[in-house]
PDB file of C-alpha atoms in Angstrom:
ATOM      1  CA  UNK R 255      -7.644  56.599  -7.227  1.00  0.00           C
ATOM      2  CA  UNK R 256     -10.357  54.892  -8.926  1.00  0.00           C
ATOM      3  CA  UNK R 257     -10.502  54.423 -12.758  1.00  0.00           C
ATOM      4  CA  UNK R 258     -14.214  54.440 -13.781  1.00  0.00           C
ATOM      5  CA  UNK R 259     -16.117  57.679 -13.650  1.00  0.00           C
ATOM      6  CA  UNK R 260     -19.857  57.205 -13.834  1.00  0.00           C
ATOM      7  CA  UNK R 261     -21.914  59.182 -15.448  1.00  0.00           C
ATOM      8  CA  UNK R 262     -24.468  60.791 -14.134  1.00  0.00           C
ATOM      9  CA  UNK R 263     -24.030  60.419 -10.477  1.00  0.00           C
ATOM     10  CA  UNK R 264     -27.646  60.619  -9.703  1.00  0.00           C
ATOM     11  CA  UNK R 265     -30.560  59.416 -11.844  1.00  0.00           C
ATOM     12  CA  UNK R 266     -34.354  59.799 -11.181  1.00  0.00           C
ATOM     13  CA  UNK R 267     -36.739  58.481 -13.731  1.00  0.00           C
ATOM     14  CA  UNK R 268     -40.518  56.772 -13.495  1.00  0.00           C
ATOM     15  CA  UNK R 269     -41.151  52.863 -13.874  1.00  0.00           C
ATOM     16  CA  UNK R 270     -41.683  51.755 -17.184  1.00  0.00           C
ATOM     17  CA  UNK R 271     -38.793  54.329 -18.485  1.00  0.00           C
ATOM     18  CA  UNK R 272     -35.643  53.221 -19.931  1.00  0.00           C
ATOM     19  CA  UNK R 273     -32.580  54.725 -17.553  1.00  0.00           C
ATOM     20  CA  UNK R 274     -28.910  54.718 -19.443  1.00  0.00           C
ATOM     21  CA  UNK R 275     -25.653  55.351 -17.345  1.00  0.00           C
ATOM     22  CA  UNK R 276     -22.369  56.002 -18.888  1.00  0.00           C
ATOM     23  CA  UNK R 277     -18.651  55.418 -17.031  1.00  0.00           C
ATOM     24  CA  UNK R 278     -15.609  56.203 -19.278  1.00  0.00           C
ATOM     25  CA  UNK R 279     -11.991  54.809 -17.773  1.00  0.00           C
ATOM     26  CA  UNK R 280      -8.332  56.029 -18.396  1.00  0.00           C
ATOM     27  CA  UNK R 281      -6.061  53.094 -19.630  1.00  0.00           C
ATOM     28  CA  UNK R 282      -6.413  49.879 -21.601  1.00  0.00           C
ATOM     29  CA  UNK R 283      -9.074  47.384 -20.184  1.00  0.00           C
ATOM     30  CA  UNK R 284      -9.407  43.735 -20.905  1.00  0.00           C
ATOM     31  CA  UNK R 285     -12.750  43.662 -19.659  1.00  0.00           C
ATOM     32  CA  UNK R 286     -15.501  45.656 -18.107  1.00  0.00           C
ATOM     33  CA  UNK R 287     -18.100  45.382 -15.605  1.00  0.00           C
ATOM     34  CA  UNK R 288     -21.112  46.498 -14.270  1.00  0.00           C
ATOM     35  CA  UNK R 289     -22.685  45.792 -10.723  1.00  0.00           C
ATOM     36  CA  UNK R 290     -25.626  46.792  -8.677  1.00  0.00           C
ATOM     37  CA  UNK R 291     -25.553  47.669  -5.242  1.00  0.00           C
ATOM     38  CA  UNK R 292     -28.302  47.615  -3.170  1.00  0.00           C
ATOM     39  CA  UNK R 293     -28.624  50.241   0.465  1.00  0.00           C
ATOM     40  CA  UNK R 294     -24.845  49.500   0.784  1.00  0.00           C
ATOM     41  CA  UNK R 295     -24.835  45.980   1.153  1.00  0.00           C
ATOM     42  CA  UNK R 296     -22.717  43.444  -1.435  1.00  0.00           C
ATOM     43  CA  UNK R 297     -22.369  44.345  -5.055  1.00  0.00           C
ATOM     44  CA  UNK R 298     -24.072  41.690  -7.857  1.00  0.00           C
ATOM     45  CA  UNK R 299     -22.762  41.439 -10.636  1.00  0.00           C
ATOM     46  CA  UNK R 300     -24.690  42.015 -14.016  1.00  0.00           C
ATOM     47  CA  UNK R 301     -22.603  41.735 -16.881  1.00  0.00           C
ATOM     48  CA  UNK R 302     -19.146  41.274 -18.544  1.00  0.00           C
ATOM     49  CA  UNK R 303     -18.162  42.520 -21.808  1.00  0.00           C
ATOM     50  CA  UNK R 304     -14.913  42.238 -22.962  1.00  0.00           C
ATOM     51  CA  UNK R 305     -12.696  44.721 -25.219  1.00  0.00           C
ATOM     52  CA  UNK R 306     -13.250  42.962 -28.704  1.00  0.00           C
ATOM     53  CA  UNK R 307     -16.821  42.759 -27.865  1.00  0.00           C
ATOM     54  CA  UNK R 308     -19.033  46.296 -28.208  1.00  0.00           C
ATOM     55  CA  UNK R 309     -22.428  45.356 -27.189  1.00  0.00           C
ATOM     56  CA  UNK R 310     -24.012  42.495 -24.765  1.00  0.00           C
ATOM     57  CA  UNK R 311     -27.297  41.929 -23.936  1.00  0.00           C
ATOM     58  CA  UNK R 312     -28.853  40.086 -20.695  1.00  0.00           C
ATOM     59  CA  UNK R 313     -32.621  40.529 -20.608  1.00  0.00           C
ATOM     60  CA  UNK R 314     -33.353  44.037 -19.409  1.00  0.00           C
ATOM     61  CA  UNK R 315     -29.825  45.140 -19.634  1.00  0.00           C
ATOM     62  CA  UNK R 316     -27.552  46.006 -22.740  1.00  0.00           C
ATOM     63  CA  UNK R 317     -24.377  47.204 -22.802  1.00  0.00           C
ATOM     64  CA  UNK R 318     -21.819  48.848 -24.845  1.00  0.00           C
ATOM     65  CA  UNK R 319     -18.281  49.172 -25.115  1.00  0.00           C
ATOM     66  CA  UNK R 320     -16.541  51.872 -26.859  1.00  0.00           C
ATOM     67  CA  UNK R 321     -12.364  51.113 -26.546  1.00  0.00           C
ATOM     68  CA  UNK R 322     -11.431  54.012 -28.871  1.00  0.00           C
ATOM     69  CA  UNK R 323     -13.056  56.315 -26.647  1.00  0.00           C
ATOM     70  CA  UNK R 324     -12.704  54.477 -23.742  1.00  0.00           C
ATOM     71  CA  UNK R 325     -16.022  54.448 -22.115  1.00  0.00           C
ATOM     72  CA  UNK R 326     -18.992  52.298 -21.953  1.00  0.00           C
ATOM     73  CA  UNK R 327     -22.914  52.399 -21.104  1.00  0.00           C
ATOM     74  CA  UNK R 328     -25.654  50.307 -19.498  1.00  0.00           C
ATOM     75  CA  UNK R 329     -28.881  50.716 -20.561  1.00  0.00           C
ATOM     76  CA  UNK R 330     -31.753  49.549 -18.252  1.00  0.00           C
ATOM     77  CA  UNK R 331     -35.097  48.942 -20.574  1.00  0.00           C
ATOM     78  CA  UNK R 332     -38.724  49.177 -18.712  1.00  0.00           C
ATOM     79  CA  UNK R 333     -37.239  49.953 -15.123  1.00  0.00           C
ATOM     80  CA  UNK R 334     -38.749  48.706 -11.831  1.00  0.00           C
ATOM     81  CA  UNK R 335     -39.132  50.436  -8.615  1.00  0.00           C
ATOM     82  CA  UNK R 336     -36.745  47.277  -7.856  1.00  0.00           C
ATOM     83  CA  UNK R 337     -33.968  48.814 -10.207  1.00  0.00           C
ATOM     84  CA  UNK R 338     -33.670  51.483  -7.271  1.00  0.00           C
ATOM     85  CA  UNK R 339     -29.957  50.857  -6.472  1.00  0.00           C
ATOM     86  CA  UNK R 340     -26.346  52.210  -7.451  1.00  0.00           C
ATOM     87  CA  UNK R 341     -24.993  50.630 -10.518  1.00  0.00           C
ATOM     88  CA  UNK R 342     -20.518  50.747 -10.664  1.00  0.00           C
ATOM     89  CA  UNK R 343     -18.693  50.090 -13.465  1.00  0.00           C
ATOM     90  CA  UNK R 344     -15.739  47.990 -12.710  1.00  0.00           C
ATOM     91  CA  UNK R 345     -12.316  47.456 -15.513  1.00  0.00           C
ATOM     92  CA  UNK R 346     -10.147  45.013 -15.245  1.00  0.00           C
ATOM     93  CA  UNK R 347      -6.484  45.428 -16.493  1.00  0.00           C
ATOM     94  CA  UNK R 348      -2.974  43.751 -16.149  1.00  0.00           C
ATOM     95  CA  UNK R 349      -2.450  42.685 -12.750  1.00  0.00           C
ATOM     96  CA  UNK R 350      -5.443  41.036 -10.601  1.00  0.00           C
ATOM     97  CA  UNK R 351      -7.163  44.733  -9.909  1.00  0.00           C
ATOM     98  CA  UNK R 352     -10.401  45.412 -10.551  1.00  0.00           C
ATOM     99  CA  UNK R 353     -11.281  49.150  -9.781  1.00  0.00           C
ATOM    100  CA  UNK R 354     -14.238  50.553  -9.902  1.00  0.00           C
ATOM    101  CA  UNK R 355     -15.974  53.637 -10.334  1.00  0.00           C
ATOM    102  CA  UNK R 356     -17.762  56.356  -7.705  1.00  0.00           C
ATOM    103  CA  UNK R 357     -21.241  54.980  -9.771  1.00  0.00           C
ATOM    104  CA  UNK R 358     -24.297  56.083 -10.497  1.00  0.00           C
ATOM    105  CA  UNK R 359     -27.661  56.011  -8.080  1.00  0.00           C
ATOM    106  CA  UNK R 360     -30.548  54.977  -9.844  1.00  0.00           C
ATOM    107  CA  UNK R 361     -34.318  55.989  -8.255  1.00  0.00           C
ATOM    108  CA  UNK R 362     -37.155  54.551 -10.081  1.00  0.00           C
ATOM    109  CA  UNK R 363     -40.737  55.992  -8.940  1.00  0.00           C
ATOM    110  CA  UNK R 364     -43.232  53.788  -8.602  1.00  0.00           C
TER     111      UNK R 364
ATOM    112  CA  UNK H 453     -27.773  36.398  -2.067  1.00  0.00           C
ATOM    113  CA  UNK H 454     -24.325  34.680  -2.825  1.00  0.00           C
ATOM    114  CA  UNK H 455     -22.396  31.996  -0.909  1.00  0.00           C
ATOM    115  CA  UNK H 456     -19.886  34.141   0.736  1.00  0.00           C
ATOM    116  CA  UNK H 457     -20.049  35.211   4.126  1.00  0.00           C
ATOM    117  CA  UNK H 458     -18.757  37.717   6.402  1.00  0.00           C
ATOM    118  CA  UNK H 459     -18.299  38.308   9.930  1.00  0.00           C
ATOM    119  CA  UNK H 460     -18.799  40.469  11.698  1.00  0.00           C
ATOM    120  CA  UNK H 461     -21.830  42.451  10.241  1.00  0.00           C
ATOM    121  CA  UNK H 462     -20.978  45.751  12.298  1.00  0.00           C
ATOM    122  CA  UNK H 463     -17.826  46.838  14.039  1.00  0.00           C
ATOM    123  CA  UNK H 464     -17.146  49.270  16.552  1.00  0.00           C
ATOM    124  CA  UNK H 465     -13.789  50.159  17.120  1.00  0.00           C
ATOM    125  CA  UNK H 466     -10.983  53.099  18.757  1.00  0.00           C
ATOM    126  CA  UNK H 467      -8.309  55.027  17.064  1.00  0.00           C
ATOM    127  CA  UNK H 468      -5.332  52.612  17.222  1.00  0.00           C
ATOM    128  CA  UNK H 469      -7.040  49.131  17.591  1.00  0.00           C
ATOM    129  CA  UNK H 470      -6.523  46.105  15.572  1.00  0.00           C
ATOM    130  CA  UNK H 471      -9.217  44.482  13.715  1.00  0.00           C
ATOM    131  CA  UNK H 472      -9.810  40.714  12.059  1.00  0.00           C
ATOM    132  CA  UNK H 473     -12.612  40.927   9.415  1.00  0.00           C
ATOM    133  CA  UNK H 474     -13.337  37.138   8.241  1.00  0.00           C
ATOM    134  CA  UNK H 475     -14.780  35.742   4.773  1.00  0.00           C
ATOM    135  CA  UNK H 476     -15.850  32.414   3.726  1.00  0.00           C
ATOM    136  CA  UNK H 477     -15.590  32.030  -0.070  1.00  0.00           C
ATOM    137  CA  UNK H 478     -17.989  30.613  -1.953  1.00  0.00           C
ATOM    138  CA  UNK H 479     -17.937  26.658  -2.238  1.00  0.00           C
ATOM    139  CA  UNK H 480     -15.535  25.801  -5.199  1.00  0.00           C
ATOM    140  CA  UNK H 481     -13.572  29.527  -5.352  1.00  0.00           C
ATOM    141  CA  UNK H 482      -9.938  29.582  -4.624  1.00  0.00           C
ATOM    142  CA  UNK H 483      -9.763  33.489  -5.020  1.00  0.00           C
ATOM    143  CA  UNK H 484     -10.606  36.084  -2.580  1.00  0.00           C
ATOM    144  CA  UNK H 485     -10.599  40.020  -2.684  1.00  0.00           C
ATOM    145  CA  UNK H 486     -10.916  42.316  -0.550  1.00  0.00           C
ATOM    146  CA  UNK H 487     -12.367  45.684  -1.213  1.00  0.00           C
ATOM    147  CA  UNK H 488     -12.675  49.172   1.098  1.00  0.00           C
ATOM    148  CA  UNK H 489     -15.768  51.527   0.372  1.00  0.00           C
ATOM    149  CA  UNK H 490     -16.369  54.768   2.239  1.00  0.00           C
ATOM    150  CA  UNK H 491     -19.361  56.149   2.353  1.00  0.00           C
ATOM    151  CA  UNK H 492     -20.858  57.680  -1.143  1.00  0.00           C
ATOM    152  CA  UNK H 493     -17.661  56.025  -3.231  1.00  0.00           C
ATOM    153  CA  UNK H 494     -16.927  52.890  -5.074  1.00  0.00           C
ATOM    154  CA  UNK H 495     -14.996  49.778  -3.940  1.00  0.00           C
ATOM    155  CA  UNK H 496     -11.121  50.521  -3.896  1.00  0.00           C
ATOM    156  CA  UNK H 497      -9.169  47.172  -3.985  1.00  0.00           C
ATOM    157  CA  UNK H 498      -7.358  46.297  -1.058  1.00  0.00           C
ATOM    158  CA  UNK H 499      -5.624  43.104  -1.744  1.00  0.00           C
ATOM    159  CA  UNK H 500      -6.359  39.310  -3.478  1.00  0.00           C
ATOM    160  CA  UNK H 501      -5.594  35.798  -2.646  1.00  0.00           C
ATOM    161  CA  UNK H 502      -4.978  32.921  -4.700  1.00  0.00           C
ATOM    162  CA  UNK H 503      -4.239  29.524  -3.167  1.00  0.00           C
ATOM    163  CA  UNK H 504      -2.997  31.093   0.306  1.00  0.00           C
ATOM    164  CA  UNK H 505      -0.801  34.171  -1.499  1.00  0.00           C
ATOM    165  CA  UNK H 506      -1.344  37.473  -1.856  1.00  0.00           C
ATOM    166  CA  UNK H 507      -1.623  37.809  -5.235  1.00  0.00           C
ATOM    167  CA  UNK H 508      -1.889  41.351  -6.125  1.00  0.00           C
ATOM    168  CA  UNK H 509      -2.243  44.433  -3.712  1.00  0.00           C
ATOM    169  CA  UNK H 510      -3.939  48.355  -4.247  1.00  0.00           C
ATOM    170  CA  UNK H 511      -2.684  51.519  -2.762  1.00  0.00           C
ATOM    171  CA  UNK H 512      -2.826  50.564   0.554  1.00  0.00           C
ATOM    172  CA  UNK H 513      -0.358  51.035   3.706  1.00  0.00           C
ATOM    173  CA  UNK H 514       1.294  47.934   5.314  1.00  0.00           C
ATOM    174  CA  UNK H 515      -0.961  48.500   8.229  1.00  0.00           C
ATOM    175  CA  UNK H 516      -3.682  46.466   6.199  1.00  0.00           C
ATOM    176  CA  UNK H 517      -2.700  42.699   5.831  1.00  0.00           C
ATOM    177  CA  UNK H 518      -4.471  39.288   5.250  1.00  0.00           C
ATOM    178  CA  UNK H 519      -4.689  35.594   5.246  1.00  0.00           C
ATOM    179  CA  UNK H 520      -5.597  32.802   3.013  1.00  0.00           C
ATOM    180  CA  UNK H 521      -6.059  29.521   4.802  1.00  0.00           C
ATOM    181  CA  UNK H 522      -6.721  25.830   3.212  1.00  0.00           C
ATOM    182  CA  UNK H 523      -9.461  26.251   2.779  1.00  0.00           C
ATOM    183  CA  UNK H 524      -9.926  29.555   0.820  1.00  0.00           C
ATOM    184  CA  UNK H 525     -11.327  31.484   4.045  1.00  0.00           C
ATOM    185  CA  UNK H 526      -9.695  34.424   4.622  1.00  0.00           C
ATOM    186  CA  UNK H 527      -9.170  37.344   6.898  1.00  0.00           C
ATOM    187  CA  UNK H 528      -8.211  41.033   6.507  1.00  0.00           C
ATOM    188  CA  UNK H 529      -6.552  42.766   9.082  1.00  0.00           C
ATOM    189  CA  UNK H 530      -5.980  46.550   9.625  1.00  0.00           C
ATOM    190  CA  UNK H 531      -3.612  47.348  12.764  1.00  0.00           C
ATOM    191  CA  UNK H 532      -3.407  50.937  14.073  1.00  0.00           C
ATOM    192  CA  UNK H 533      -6.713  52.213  13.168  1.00  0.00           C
ATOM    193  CA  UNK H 534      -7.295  55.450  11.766  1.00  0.00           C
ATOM    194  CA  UNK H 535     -10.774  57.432  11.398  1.00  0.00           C
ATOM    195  CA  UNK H 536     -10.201  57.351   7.914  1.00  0.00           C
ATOM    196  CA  UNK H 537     -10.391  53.482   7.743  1.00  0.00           C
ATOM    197  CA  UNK H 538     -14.128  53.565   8.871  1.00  0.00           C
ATOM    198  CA  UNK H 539     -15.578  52.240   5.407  1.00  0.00           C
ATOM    199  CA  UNK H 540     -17.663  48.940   4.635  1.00  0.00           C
ATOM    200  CA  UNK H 541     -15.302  46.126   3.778  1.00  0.00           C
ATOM    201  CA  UNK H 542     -16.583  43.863   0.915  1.00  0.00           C
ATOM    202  CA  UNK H 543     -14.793  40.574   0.053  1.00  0.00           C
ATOM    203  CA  UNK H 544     -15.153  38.647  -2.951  1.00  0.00           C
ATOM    204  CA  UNK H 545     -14.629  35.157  -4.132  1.00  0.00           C
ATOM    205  CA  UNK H 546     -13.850  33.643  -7.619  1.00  0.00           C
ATOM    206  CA  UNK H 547     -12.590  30.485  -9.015  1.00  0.00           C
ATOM    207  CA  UNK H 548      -9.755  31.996 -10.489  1.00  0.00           C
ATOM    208  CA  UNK H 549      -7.100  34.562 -10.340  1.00  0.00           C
ATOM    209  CA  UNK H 550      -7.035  35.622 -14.004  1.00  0.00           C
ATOM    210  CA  UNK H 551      -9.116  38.550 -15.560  1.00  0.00           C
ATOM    211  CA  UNK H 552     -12.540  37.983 -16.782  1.00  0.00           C
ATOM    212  CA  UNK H 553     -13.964  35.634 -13.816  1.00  0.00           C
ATOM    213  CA  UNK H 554     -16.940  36.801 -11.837  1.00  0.00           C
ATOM    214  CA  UNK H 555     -16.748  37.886  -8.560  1.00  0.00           C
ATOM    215  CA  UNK H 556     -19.150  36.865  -6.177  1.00  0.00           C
ATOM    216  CA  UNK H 557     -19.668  39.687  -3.529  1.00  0.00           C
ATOM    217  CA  UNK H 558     -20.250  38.915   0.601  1.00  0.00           C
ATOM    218  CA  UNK H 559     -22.953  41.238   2.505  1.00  0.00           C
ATOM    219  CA  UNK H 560     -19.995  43.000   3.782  1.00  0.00           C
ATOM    220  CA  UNK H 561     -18.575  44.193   7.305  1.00  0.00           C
ATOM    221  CA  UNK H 562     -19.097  47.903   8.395  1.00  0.00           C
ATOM    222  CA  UNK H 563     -16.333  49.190  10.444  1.00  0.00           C
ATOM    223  CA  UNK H 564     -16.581  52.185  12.547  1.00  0.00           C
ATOM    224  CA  UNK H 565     -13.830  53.807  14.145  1.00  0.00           C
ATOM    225  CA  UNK H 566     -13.823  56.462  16.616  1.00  0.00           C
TER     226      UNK H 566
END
């Protein structure tokens, strides 16, 4: 079973808009993840925030962490057609598991 | 594109074969996961290596094992095929085994089984 429900599963938005996905998770985290995947090839990842932090910024991207209510966002400013991809939210636990969510797929028009 | 690699790209295989799916980590990791992910889902973690053990395994039947080897290649392999195991298979390196370090993905090996 996989921790990290995304939120929404499907997202279709113009260039130049700003696209925000959400994934909320079940049990305590020490950190959280997000990665892109591109046409089901390898995942890259984008950014690590980790649970005393609540917001983290890496130039188009910003993301927040909410451990009270156990969720978290990305936030994708000015999108690109290049954005196009599915974006998973990944937590990592006790143990050496990361598990990831179903994610969300991201279409930016051109 | 990251320094891991995996072979082969694309796998056809029968209901009951055995398969070997190979990574090279990235130059400097120690750490390797492996990761199943069927069609329209997320990764689900299979099993990790650190230094040539297993260091932590998913929800996954004994049919699915693996290898470290000196030098922090690795292999996963899946005996007894089922349809169900037709999924790409991702691995991923690190340079450590604790929480918190990045994971640097391969291209992947698609496995079909019929």
């Amino acid at each position: 079973s996989q921790q990290g429900e995304e939120d929404p599963q499907a997202l279709s938005i113009q260039e130049g808009e700003n696209a925000t996905m959400n994934c909320s998770y079940k049990t305590s985290i020490n950190n959280l993840q997000w990665y892109r995947q591109n046409s089901g090839r390898g995942l890259v990842h984008l950014i690590l925030i980790r649970s005393n932090e609540r917001e983290k910024h890496s130039g188009r991207l910003r993301v927040t962490l909410d451990t009270s209510k156990k969720s978290s966002s990305l936030l994708i400013t000015a999108s690109r057609a290049a954005d196009t991809a599915s974006y998973f939210c990944a937590t990592e636990g006790g143990g050496f598991k990361t598990i990831f969510g179903a994610g969300t797929r991201l279409f930016v028009k051109a | 594109e990251t320094g891991v690699t995996q072979s082969p790209t694309h796998l056809i295989k029968t209901r009951g074969q055995q398969v070997t799916l190979r990574c090279s980590s990235q130059s400097g990791h120690n750490t390797v996961s492996w990761y199943q992910q069927a069609l329209g889902q997320g990764p689900q973690f299979i099993f990790q290596y650190y230094r040539e053990e297993e260091n932590g395994r998913g929800n996954f039947p004994p049919r699915f094992s693996g290898l470290q080897f000196p030098n922090y290649s690795s292999e996963l392999n899946v005996n007894a095929l089922e349809l169900d195991d037709s999924a790409l298979y991702l691995c991923a390196s690190s340079s450590g085994s604790g929480t918190g370090n990045e994971q640097f993905f391969g291209p992947g090996t698609r496995l079909t089984v019929l």
